[in-house]
Amino acid sequence: MVTIAVDMMGGDNAPDVVIDGVKQAVNEFKDIHIILFGDEHRYNFKHERVTFRHCTERITMEDEPVRAIKKKKDSSMVRMADAVRSGEADACISAGNTGALMSAGLFIVGRIKGISRPALVVTLPSVSGKGFVFLDVGANADTKPEHLLQYAQLGNIYAQKIRNIKQPDVALLNIGTEPKKGNALTREAYNLMNQQNDFKFYGNIEAKELMEDEADVIVTDGYTGNMILKNLEGSSKSVGKIIKQSLLKSVKNKLAALVLKKDISNIGKQLDYTEYGGSVLLGLNGIVVKAHGSSNAKAIFSAIRQAKVASEQEIVKTMKETVGA
């Protein structure tokens, strides 16, 4: 039985969508137990494998992250992280304040010894539908070459354990494919990755090739990764709007849309971030999953599924053994 702590009050649409996502999860998976943290006045669901804990405080999107974690000890996010630290829960998920969740991960759950900086990892869609592992997407804006090397090691383990890829191709995001391309950060990171034997280094990869199935894991700094992530999310939504507008322009197009309805639906599913769950904060002493702030019930369910798989695959144990000191 895997026990997952869930922040019921985190996210733009909390707590209703969080509760709905938990309902889906406990109905789908018979081997999970959920500990739900939140306001008892907003809790309207009971299940034999769901334990509810009332919290008197809530961390909002406007709260200053570190201050909120230190001051709001009875918030749903802090108590959720405490459950992982104490060993009561195997993993935790929240769709709340990203900065506060990262602070909770660092100060409450704690880092694996030997990990310089944890990284946020996400699985993004690719042309084939297989997807690719991408990190860091926002944990650290300022990065050193040795941090990128460590991200690559963490991403390699994640791809093996979670994506079931035996020997992932790990690439470095850069402005060109040649070894000498890029700035001082990427050139030195390339040299470090090229000299190691822990993972299969693909080399540099350009942003235009991200979704072309060229590599299984792609590494970059948190500043660049966060911009790439938001750009891909925005682009997919814009493309969807363009297709919809085009199909509604004429009767002929509407008829074509009816014929292609199933194919269009499959394309939308392939590009839907809710299929992949949330971002995992790698390098911590426990599993911390950040669901999208605007998550719907399906996204919460996917994040719970991701936390369940990560727990079952013991990725924290593997990272301690292979990357940690």
mmCIF file with all atom_site columns, N, CA and C in Angstrom, residues 9 18 21 24 26 30 44 56 66 132 177 182 196 214 234 244 263 265 278 293 314 319:
data_model
loop_
_atom_site.group_PDB
_atom_site.id
_atom_site.type_symbol
_atom_site.label_atom_id
_atom_site.label_alt_id
_atom_site.label_comp_id
_atom_site.label_asym_id
_atom_site.label_entity_id
_atom_site.label_seq_id
_atom_site.pdbx_PDB_ins_code
_atom_site.Cartn_x
_atom_site.Cartn_y
_atom_site.Cartn_z
_atom_site.occupancy
_atom_site.B_iso_or_equiv
_atom_site.pdbx_formal_charge
_atom_site.auth_seq_id
_atom_site.auth_comp_id
_atom_site.auth_asym_id
_atom_site.auth_atom_id
_atom_site.pdbx_PDB_model_num
ATOM 1  N N  . MET A 1 9   ? -6.002  22.185 -0.379  1.00 0.00 ? 9   MET A N  1
ATOM 2  C CA . MET A 1 9   ? -6.280  23.611 -0.540  1.00 0.00 ? 9   MET A CA 1
ATOM 3  C C  . MET A 1 9   ? -5.397  24.287 -1.585  1.00 0.00 ? 9   MET A C  1
ATOM 4  N N  . VAL A 1 18  ? -9.457  19.021 -6.456  1.00 0.00 ? 18  VAL A N  1
ATOM 5  C CA . VAL A 1 18  ? -8.530  18.127 -5.739  1.00 0.00 ? 18  VAL A CA 1
ATOM 6  C C  . VAL A 1 18  ? -9.300  16.933 -5.189  1.00 0.00 ? 18  VAL A C  1
ATOM 7  N N  . GLY A 1 21  ? -10.199 14.644 -7.998  1.00 0.00 ? 21  GLY A N  1
ATOM 8  C CA . GLY A 1 21  ? -9.036  13.877 -8.436  1.00 0.00 ? 21  GLY A CA 1
ATOM 9  C C  . GLY A 1 21  ? -8.718  12.740 -7.485  1.00 0.00 ? 21  GLY A C  1
ATOM 10 N N  . GLN A 1 24  ? -11.191 9.886  -8.045  1.00 0.00 ? 24  GLN A N  1
ATOM 11 C CA . GLN A 1 24  ? -10.799 9.078  -9.205  1.00 0.00 ? 24  GLN A CA 1
ATOM 12 C C  . GLN A 1 24  ? -9.660  8.131  -8.842  1.00 0.00 ? 24  GLN A C  1
ATOM 13 N N  . VAL A 1 26  ? -8.622  6.864  -5.813  1.00 0.00 ? 26  VAL A N  1
ATOM 14 C CA . VAL A 1 26  ? -8.930  5.749  -4.910  1.00 0.00 ? 26  VAL A CA 1
ATOM 15 C C  . VAL A 1 26  ? -9.864  4.736  -5.564  1.00 0.00 ? 26  VAL A C  1
ATOM 16 N N  . LYS A 1 30  ? -6.497  0.342  -6.086  1.00 0.00 ? 30  LYS A N  1
ATOM 17 C CA . LYS A 1 30  ? -6.934  -0.288 -4.839  1.00 0.00 ? 30  LYS A CA 1
ATOM 18 C C  . LYS A 1 30  ? -5.801  -0.398 -3.816  1.00 0.00 ? 30  LYS A C  1
ATOM 19 N N  . ASN A 1 44  ? -16.159 17.132 1.679   1.00 0.00 ? 44  ASN A N  1
ATOM 20 C CA . ASN A 1 44  ? -17.484 16.512 1.560   1.00 0.00 ? 44  ASN A CA 1
ATOM 21 C C  . ASN A 1 44  ? -17.422 15.087 1.017   1.00 0.00 ? 44  ASN A C  1
ATOM 22 N N  . THR A 1 56  ? -5.882  24.636 9.909   1.00 0.00 ? 56  THR A N  1
ATOM 23 C CA . THR A 1 56  ? -6.473  25.954 10.176  1.00 0.00 ? 56  THR A CA 1
ATOM 24 C C  . THR A 1 56  ? -5.929  27.044 9.267   1.00 0.00 ? 56  THR A C  1
ATOM 25 N N  . VAL A 1 66  ? 9.151   31.331 1.459   1.00 0.00 ? 66  VAL A N  1
ATOM 26 C CA . VAL A 1 66  ? 9.885   30.910 2.659   1.00 0.00 ? 66  VAL A CA 1
ATOM 27 C C  . VAL A 1 66  ? 9.169   31.375 3.922   1.00 0.00 ? 66  VAL A C  1
ATOM 28 N N  . PHE A 1 132 ? 9.084   13.131 -23.534 1.00 0.00 ? 132 PHE A N  1
ATOM 29 C CA . PHE A 1 132 ? 10.480  13.216 -23.117 1.00 0.00 ? 132 PHE A CA 1
ATOM 30 C C  . PHE A 1 132 ? 10.574  13.877 -21.749 1.00 0.00 ? 132 PHE A C  1
ATOM 31 N N  . THR A 1 177 ? 24.210  22.410 -32.162 1.00 0.00 ? 177 THR A N  1
ATOM 32 C CA . THR A 1 177 ? 24.581  21.034 -31.821 1.00 0.00 ? 177 THR A CA 1
ATOM 33 C C  . THR A 1 177 ? 26.087  20.831 -31.649 1.00 0.00 ? 177 THR A C  1
ATOM 34 N N  . GLY A 1 182 ? 27.206  27.797 -27.656 1.00 0.00 ? 182 GLY A N  1
ATOM 35 C CA . GLY A 1 182 ? 26.615  28.225 -26.399 1.00 0.00 ? 182 GLY A CA 1
ATOM 36 C C  . GLY A 1 182 ? 27.469  29.164 -25.591 1.00 0.00 ? 182 GLY A C  1
ATOM 37 N N  . GLN A 1 196 ? 31.826  11.828 -18.513 1.00 0.00 ? 196 GLN A N  1
ATOM 38 C CA . GLN A 1 196 ? 31.312  10.899 -17.503 1.00 0.00 ? 196 GLN A CA 1
ATOM 39 C C  . GLN A 1 196 ? 30.861  9.572  -18.129 1.00 0.00 ? 196 GLN A C  1
ATOM 40 N N  . GLU A 1 214 ? 14.291  13.173 -30.467 1.00 0.00 ? 214 GLU A N  1
ATOM 41 C CA . GLU A 1 214 ? 15.736  13.041 -30.648 1.00 0.00 ? 214 GLU A CA 1
ATOM 42 C C  . GLU A 1 214 ? 16.416  12.525 -29.385 1.00 0.00 ? 214 GLU A C  1
ATOM 43 N N  . GLY A 1 234 ? 1.606   27.463 -23.859 1.00 0.00 ? 234 GLY A N  1
ATOM 44 C CA . GLY A 1 234 ? 0.883   28.512 -24.579 1.00 0.00 ? 234 GLY A CA 1
ATOM 45 C C  . GLY A 1 234 ? 0.701   28.192 -26.046 1.00 0.00 ? 234 GLY A C  1
ATOM 46 N N  . LYS A 1 244 ? -9.517  25.033 -34.252 1.00 0.00 ? 244 LYS A N  1
ATOM 47 C CA . LYS A 1 244 ? -10.954 25.148 -34.013 1.00 0.00 ? 244 LYS A CA 1
ATOM 48 C C  . LYS A 1 244 ? -11.574 26.240 -34.869 1.00 0.00 ? 244 LYS A C  1
ATOM 49 N N  . ASP A 1 263 ? -9.565  11.732 -34.805 1.00 0.00 ? 263 ASP A N  1
ATOM 50 C CA . ASP A 1 263 ? -8.144  12.047 -34.978 1.00 0.00 ? 263 ASP A CA 1
ATOM 51 C C  . ASP A 1 263 ? -7.780  13.354 -34.279 1.00 0.00 ? 263 ASP A C  1
ATOM 52 N N  . SER A 1 265 ? -9.288  14.607 -31.713 1.00 0.00 ? 265 SER A N  1
ATOM 53 C CA . SER A 1 265 ? -9.330  14.324 -30.282 1.00 0.00 ? 265 SER A CA 1
ATOM 54 C C  . SER A 1 265 ? -8.039  13.659 -29.814 1.00 0.00 ? 265 SER A C  1
ATOM 55 N N  . GLY A 1 278 ? 2.231   15.904 -12.828 1.00 0.00 ? 278 GLY A N  1
ATOM 56 C CA . GLY A 1 278 ? 2.886   17.151 -12.467 1.00 0.00 ? 278 GLY A CA 1
ATOM 57 C C  . GLY A 1 278 ? 4.382   17.090 -12.628 1.00 0.00 ? 278 GLY A C  1
ATOM 58 N N  . GLY A 1 293 ? -0.902  24.716 -11.377 1.00 0.00 ? 293 GLY A N  1
ATOM 59 C CA . GLY A 1 293 ? -1.783  25.575 -10.592 1.00 0.00 ? 293 GLY A CA 1
ATOM 60 C C  . GLY A 1 293 ? -3.223  25.572 -11.071 1.00 0.00 ? 293 GLY A C  1
ATOM 61 N N  . GLU A 1 314 ? 10.823  3.276  -6.074  1.00 0.00 ? 314 GLU A N  1
ATOM 62 C CA . GLU A 1 314 ? 11.854  3.657  -5.095  1.00 0.00 ? 314 GLU A CA 1
ATOM 63 C C  . GLU A 1 314 ? 12.925  4.563  -5.708  1.00 0.00 ? 314 GLU A C  1
ATOM 64 N N  . MET A 1 319 ? 18.399  7.217  -6.256  1.00 0.00 ? 319 MET A N  1
ATOM 65 C CA . MET A 1 319 ? 19.153  8.459  -6.353  1.00 0.00 ? 319 MET A CA 1
ATOM 66 C C  . MET A 1 319 ? 20.164  8.592  -5.223  1.00 0.00 ? 319 MET A C  1
#
